[in-house]
Structure formats: structure tokens, C-alpha cells
PDB file of C-alpha atoms in Angstrom:
ATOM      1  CA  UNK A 217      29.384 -65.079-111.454  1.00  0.00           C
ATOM      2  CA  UNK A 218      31.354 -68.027-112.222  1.00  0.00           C
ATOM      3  CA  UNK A 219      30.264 -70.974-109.967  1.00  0.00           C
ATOM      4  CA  UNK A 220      33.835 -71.669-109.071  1.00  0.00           C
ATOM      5  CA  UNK A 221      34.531 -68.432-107.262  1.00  0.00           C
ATOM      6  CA  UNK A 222      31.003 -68.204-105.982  1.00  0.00           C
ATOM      7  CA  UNK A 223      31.845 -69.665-102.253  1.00  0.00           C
ATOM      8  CA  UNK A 224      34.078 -66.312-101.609  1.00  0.00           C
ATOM      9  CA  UNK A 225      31.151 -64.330-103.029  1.00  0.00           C
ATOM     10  CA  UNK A 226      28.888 -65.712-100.737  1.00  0.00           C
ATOM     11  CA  UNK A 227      31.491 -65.290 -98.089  1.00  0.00           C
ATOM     12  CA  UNK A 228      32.277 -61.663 -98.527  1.00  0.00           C
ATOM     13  CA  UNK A 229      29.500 -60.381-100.818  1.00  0.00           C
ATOM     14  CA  UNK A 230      31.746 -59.862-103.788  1.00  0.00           C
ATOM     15  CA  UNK A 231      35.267 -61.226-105.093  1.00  0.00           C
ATOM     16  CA  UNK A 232      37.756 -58.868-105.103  1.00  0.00           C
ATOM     17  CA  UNK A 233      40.225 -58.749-109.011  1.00  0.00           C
ATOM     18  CA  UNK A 234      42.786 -60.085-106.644  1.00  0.00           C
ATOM     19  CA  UNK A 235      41.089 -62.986-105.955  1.00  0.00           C
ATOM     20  CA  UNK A 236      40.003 -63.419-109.014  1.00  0.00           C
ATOM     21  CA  UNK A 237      44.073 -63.440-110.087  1.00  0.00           C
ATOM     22  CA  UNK A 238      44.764 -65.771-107.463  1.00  0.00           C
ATOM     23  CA  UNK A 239      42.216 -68.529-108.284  1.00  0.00           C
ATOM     24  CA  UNK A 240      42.872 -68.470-112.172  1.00  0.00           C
ATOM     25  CA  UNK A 241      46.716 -68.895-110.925  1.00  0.00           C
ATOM     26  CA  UNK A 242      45.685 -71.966-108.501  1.00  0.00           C
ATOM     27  CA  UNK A 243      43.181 -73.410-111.685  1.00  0.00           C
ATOM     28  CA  UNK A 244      45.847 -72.906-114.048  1.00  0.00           C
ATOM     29  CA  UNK A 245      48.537 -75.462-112.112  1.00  0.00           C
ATOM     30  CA  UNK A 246      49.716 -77.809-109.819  1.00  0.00           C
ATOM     31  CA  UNK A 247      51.721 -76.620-106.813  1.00  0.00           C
ATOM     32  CA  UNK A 248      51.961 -80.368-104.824  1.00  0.00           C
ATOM     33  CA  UNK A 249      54.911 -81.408-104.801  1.00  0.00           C
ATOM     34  CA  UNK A 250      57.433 -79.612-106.221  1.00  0.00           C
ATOM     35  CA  UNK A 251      60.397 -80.841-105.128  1.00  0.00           C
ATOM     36  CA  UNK A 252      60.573 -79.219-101.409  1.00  0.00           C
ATOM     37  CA  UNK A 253      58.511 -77.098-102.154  1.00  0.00           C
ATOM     38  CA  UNK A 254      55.466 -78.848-100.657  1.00  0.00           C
ATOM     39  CA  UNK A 255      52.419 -77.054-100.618  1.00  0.00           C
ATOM     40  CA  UNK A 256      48.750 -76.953-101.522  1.00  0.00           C
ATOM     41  CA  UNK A 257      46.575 -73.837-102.446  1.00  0.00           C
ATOM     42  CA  UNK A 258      43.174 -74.501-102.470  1.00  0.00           C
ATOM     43  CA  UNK A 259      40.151 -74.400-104.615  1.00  0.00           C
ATOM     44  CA  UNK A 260      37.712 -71.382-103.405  1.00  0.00           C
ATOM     45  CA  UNK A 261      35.306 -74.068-101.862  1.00  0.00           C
ATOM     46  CA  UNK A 262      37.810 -75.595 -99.510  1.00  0.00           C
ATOM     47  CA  UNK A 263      39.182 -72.585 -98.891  1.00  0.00           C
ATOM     48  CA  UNK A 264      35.904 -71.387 -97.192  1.00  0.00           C
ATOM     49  CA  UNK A 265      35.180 -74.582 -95.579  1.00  0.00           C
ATOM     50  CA  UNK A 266      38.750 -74.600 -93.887  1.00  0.00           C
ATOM     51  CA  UNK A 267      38.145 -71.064 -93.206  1.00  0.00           C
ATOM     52  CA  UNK A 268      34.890 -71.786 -91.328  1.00  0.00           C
ATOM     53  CA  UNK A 269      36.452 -74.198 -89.357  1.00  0.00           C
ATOM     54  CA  UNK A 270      39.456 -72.622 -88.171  1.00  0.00           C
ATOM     55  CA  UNK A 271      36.560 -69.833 -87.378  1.00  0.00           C
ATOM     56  CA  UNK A 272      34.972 -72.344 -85.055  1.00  0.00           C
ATOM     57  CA  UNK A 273      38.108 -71.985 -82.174  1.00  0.00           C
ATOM     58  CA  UNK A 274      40.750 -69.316 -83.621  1.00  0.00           C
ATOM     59  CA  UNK A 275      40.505 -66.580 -82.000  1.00  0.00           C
ATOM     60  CA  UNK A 276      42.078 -64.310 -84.909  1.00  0.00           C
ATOM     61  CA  UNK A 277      39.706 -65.974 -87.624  1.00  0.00           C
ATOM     62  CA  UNK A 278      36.996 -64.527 -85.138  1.00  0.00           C
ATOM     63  CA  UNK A 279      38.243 -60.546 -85.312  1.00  0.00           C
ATOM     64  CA  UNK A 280      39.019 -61.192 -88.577  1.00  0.00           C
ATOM     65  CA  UNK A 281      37.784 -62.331 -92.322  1.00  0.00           C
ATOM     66  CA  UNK A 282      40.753 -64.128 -93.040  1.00  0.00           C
ATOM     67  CA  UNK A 283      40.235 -66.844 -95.721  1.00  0.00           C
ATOM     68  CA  UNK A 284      42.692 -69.742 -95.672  1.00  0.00           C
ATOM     69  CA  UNK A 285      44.740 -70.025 -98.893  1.00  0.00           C
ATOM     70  CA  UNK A 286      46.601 -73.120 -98.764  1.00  0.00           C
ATOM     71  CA  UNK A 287      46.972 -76.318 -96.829  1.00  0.00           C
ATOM     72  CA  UNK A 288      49.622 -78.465 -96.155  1.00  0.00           C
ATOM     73  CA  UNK A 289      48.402 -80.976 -93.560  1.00  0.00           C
ATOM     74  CA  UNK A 290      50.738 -79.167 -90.855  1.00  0.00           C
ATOM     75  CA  UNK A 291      48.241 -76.526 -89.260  1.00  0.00           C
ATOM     76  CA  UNK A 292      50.392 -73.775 -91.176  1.00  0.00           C
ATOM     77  CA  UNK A 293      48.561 -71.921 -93.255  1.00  0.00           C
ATOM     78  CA  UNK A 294      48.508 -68.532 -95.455  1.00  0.00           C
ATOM     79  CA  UNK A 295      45.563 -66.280 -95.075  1.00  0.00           C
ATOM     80  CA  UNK A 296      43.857 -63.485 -97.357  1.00  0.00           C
ATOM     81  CA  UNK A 297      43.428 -60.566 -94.724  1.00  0.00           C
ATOM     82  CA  UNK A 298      40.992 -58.329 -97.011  1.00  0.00           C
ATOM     83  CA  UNK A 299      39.828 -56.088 -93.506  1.00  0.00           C
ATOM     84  CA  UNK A 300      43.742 -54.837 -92.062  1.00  0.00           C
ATOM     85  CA  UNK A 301      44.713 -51.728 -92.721  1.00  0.00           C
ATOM     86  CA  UNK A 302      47.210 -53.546 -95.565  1.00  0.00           C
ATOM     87  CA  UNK A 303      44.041 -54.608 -97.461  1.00  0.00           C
ATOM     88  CA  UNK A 304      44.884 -57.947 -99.320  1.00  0.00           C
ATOM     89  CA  UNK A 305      47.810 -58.752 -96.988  1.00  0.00           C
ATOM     90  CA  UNK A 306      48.894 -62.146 -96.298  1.00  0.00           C
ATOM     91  CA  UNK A 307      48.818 -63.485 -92.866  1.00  0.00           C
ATOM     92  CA  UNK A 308      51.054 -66.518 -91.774  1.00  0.00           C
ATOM     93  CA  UNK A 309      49.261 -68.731 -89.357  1.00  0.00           C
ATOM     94  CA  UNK A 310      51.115 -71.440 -88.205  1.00  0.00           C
ATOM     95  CA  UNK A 311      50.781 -73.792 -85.202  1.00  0.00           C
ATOM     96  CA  UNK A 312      53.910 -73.050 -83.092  1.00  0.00           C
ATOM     97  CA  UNK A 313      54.922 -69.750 -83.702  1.00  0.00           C
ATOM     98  CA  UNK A 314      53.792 -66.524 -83.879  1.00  0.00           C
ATOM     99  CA  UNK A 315      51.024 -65.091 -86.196  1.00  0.00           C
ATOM    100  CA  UNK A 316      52.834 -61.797 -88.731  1.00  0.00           C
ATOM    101  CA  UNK A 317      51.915 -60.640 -92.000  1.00  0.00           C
ATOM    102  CA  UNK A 318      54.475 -61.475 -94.741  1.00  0.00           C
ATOM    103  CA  UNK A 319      53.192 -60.539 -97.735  1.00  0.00           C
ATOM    104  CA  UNK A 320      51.419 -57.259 -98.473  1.00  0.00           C
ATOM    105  CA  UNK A 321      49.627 -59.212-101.102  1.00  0.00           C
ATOM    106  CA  UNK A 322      48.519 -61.876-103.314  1.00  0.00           C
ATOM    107  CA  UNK A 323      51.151 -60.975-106.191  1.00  0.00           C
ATOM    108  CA  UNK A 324      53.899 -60.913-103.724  1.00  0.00           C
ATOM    109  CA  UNK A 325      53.159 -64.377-102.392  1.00  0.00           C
ATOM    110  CA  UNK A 326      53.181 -65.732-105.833  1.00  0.00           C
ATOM    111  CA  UNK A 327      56.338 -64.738-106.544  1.00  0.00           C
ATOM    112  CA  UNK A 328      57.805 -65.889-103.258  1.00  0.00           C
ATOM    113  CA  UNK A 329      56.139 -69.584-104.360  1.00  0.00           C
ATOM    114  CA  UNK A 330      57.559 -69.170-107.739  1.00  0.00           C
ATOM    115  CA  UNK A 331      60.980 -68.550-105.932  1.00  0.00           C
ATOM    116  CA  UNK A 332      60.551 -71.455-104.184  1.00  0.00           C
ATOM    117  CA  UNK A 333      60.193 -73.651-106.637  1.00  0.00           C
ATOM    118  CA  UNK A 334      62.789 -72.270-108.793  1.00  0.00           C
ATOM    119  CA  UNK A 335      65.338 -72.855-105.680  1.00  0.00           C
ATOM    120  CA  UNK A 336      63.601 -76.071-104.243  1.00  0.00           C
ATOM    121  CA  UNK A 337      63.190 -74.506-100.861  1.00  0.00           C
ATOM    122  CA  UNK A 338      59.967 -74.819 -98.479  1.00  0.00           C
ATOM    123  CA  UNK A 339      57.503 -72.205 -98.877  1.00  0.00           C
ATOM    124  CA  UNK A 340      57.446 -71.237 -94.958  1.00  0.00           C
ATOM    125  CA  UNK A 341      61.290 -70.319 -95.860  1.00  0.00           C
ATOM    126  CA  UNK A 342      60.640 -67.642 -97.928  1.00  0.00           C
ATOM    127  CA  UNK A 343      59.514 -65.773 -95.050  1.00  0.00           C
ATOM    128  CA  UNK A 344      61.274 -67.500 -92.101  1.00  0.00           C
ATOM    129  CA  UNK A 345      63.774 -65.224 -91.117  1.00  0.00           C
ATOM    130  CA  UNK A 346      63.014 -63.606 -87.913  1.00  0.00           C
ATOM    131  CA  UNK A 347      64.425 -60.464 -88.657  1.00  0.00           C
ATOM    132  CA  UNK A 348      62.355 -60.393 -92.054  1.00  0.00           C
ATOM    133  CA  UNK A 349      59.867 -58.083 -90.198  1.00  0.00           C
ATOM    134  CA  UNK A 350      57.189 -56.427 -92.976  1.00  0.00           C
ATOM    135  CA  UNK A 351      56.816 -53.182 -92.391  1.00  0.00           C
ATOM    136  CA  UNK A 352      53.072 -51.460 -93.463  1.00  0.00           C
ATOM    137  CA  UNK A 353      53.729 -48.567 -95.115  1.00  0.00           C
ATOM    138  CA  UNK A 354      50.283 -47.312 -93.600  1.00  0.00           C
ATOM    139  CA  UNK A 355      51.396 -46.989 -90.253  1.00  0.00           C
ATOM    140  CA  UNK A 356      48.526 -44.292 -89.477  1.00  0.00           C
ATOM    141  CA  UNK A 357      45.866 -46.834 -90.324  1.00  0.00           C
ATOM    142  CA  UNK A 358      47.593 -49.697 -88.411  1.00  0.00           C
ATOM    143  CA  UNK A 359      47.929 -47.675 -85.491  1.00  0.00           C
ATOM    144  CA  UNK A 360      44.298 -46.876 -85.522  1.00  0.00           C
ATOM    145  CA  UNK A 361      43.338 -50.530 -86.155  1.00  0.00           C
ATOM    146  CA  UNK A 362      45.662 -51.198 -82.689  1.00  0.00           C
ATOM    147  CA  UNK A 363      43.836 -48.143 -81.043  1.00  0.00           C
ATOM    148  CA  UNK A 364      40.917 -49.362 -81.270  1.00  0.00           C
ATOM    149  CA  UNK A 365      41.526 -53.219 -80.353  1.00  0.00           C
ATOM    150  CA  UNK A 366      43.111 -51.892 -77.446  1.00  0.00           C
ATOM    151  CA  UNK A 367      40.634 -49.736 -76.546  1.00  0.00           C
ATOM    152  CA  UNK A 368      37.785 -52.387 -76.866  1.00  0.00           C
ATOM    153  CA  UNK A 369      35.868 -50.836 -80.329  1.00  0.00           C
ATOM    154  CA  UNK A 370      35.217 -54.284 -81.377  1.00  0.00           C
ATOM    155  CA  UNK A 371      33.411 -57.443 -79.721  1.00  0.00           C
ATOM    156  CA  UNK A 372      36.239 -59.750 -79.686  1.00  0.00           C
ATOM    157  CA  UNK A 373      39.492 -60.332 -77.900  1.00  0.00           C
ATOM    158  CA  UNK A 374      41.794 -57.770 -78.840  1.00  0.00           C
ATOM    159  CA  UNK A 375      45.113 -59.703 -77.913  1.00  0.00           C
ATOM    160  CA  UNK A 376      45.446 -61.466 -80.980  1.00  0.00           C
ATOM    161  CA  UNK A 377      44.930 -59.387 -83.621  1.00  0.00           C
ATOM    162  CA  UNK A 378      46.834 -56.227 -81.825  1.00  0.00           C
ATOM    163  CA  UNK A 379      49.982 -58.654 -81.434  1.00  0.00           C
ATOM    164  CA  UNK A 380      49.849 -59.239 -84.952  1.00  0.00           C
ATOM    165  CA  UNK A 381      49.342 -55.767 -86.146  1.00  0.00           C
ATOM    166  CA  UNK A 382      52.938 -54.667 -83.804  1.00  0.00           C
ATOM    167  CA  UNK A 383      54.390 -57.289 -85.624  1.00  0.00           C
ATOM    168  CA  UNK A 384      54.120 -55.052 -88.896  1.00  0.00           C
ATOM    169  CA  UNK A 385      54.309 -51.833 -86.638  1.00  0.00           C
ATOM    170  CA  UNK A 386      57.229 -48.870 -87.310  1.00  0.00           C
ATOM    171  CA  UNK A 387      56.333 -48.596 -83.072  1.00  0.00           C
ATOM    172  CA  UNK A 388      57.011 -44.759 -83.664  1.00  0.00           C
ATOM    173  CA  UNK A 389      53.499 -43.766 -81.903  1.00  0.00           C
ATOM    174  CA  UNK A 390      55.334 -43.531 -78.677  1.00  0.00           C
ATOM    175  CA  UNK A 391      51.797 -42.673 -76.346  1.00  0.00           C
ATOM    176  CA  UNK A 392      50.154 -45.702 -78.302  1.00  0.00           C
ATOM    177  CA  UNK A 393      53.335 -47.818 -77.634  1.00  0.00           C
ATOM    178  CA  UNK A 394      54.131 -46.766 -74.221  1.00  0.00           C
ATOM    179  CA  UNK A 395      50.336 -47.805 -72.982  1.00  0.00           C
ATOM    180  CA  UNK A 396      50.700 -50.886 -74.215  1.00  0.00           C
ATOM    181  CA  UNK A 397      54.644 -51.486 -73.333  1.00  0.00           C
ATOM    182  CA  UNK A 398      53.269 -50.444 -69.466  1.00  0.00           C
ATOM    183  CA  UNK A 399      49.791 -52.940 -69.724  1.00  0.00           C
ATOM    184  CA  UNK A 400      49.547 -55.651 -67.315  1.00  0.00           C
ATOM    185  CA  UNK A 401      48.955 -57.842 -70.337  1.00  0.00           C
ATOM    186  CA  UNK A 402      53.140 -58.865 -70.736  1.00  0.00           C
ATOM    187  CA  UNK A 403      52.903 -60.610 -73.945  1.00  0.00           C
ATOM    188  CA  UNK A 404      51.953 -56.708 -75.542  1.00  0.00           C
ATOM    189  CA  UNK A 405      55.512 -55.562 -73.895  1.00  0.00           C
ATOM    190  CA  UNK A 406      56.947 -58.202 -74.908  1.00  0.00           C
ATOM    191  CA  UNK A 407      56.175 -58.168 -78.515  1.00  0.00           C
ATOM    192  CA  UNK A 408      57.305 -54.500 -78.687  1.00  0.00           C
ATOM    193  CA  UNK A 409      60.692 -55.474 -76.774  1.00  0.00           C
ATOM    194  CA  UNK A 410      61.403 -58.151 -80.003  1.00  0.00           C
ATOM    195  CA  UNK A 411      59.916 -56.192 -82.667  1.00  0.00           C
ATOM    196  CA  UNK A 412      62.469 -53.124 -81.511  1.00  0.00           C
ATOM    197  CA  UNK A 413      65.113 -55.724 -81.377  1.00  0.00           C
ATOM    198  CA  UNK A 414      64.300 -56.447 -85.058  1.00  0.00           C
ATOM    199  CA  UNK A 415      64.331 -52.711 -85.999  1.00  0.00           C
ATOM    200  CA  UNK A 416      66.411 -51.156 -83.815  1.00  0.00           C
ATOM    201  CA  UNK A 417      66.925 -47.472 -83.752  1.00  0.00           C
ATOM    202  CA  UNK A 418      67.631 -44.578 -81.452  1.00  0.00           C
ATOM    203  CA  UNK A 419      64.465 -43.520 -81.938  1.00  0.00           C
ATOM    204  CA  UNK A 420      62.922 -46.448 -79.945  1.00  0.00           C
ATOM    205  CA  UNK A 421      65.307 -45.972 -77.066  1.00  0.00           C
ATOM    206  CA  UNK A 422      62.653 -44.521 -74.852  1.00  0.00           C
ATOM    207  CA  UNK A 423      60.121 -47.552 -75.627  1.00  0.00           C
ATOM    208  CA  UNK A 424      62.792 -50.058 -75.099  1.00  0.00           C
ATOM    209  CA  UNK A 425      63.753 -48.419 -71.554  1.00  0.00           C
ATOM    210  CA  UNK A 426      60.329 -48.482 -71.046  1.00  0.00           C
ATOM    211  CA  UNK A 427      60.338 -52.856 -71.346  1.00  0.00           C
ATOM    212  CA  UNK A 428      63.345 -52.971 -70.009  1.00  0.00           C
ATOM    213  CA  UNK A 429      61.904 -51.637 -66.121  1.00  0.00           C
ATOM    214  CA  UNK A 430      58.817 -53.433 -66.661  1.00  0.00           C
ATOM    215  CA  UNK A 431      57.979 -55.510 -63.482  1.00  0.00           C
ATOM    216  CA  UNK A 432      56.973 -58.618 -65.352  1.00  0.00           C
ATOM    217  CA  UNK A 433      60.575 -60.804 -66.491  1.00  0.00           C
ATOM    218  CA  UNK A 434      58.926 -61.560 -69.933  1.00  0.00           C
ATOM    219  CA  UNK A 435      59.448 -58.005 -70.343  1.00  0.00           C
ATOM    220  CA  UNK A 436      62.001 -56.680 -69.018  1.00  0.00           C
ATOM    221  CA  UNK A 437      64.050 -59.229 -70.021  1.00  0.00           C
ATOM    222  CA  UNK A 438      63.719 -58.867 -73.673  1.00  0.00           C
ATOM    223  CA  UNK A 439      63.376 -55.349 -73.225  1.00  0.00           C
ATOM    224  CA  UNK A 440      66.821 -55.483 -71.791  1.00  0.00           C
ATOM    225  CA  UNK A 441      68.152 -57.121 -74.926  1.00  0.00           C
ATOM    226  CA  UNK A 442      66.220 -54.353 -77.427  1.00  0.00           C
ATOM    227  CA  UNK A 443      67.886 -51.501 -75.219  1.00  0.00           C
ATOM    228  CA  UNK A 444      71.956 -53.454 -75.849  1.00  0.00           C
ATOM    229  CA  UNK A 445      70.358 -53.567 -79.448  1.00  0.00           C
ATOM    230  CA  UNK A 446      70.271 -50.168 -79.887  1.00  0.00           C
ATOM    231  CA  UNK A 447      73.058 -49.196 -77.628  1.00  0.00           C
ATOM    232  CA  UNK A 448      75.598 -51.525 -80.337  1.00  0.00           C
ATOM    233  CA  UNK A 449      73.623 -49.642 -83.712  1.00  0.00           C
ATOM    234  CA  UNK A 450      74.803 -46.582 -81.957  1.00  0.00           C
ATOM    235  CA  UNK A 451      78.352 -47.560 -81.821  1.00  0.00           C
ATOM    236  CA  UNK A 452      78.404 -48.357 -84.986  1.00  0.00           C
TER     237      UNK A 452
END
């Protein structure tokens, strides 16, 4: 094992190729400063160190192995999610906004940072659009994953890592959906309510009825807007 890459094989018992990819890439340049395009990945030992910290009072870094891949001195960072039912995903972390995956992995993000560079934009911006919602093509497995945080498989607090796996979520298990739309918990109603105003279909019209009556305002209200969502796709 190359000393270089041993901190992530003493973090997660082996290195994945992927990783393996990724580091070479970080070795092989320098990604500071590019025009806008400011940002820092990291070597594999700060990575883990920053890692372990954020572990320390994160509550997502505490359901899950994420290792930090970059850092740009503004508490936004990229994370290697090698556990979610996208295994290798990349999870977006940042300080004042809601947690989503936005890459489904490593190879992906490169090329968004190559894009970046090319067109002297931020990095953040290549995924910044709120309605650039990442689907997971393995919607059985991520609906399992949310299952089971919900229904309190694991030792930690479900909230954060459940609203980060809707955020990726087709919402087409309806009994899944509807238990959490109707929880007392409003931030899991209102999630849904934006996520089906970011995919809006008939399909979801039953969910997004559902927000809309909730009792709480910080569901119904954006459940509300999801339901005039789909009502305007269908006069299309």
C-alpha cells in the first residue's frame, strides 16, 4: 500500500479504484486558484483529519462515512459517500443550505471541475441550480435506506440523512412518502412538498394534497405551491 493513500485505508479498511483515480488526479495538479474557480481538494491525510473533525459535531458525518474531498475555507465541502445506496456518490455539504447529492460519482465531479475551469465559473455553480435535483436511479435501495432511518434500524438521528436521501428520491413509494409527508417532524413534509415542486408530475398529486392539508404552515404551505405545480404541468 502506498503510504500516501494509507490514511483512507486505515479509515475504511481498503481504498476503493475510485479513490485511487481521484488521488492520482489531485497528485497530478493544482486546482487553487483557477481563475474563479477557487477550490482545494485535498491530500488523503487532510482529508481524514477534516473528516474526523466534522465527525466530532455533524450529525450526517455521524450516520455516515463520508470523507471530505475538498476545502475551501467556507465550511462548503464535497464528500465521498461510499455507504448510500449510490455507492461513491458525492454529497454537497455546505454551511447555509441544504445537504443533496450532486454527483453520482467521483468521475462526474471531475468533469464538472474541469468545466469549471474551462468556463471560469465557481465550482458550487456547477451544481447550484435548485431545480438540478439528481435523481438515483436505485430508487428501491434508497427507499430502503429511508425505511429504515425512519424506522429507527440505526443508532443515530435519522433526520439528516433521510432528508438527504428525498432529496435524490423519484417520491413514487406513495405508503413510504405519505408516512413521512403526515409525521409530526414538518421539515420531512416539507422536503417532499419542494422536491415534488422540482419534479412535478401527476403522479405525485396525491402526495402533494397530502402537504398541502398538513396542519403545520411549513407544510402546507409549500405543499400548496407543489399541488399549483402540478396543476400548471397539466395544462400544459
Amino acid at each position: 500500500m502506498d503510504d500516501y493513500l494509507k490514511p483512507i485505508a486505515q479509515r475504511y479498511g481498503s481504498v476503493p479504484n475510485e479513490l485511487v483515480a481521484h488521488f492520482a488526479w489531485v497528485d497530478s495538479r493544482t486546482h487553487k486558484n483557477e481563475g474563479r474557480a477557487d477550490f482545494s481538494f485535498l491530500t488523503p491525510q487532510a482529508a481524514v483529519a477534516l473528516s474526523d473533525e466534522f465527525e466530532e459535531f455533524h450529525p450526517l458525518f455521524q450516520a455516515l462515512p463520508l470523507l471530505i474531498l475538498d476545502d475551501t475555507n467556507t465550511s462548503n465541502v464535497h464528500c465521498y459517500a461510499p455507504s448510500l445506496p449510490v455507492p461513491g456518490s458525492i454529497v454537497f455539504v455546505p454551511h447555509d443550505s441544504e445537504t443533496r447529492i450532486v454527483f453520482p460519482n467521483l468521475t462526474a465531479m471531475r468533469t464538472a471541475v474541469e468545466t469549471a475551469i474551462r468556463d471560469n465559473q465557481y465550482f458550487d455553480e456547477a451544481h447550484d441550480d435548485a431545480q438540478d435535483i439528481y435523481l438515483s436511479e436505485q430508487q428501491d435501495d434508497l427507499n430502503r435506506s429511508i425505511s429504515d432511518a425512519y424506522h429507527g434500524k440505526h443508532e443515530f438521528a435519522p433526520e439528516p440523512l433521510i432528508l438527504l436521501l428525498l432529496g435524490s428520491s423519484s417520491l413514487l413509494d406513495f405508503r413510504l412518502m405519505s408516512d413521512l409527508a403526515r409525521d409530526d417532524n414538518f421539515y420531512y413534509g416539507e422536503k417532499i412538498s419542494e422536491q415534488i415542486t422540482a419534479i412535478p408530475s401527476p403522479q405525485l398529486m396525491e402526495l402533494a394534497k397530502i402537504c398541502a392539508s398538513h396542519p403545520h404552515p411549513q407544510v402546507s404551505r409549500p405543499g400548496k405551491i407543489a399541488v399549483e405545480k402540478i396543476i400548471q404541468l397539466e395544462r400544459c
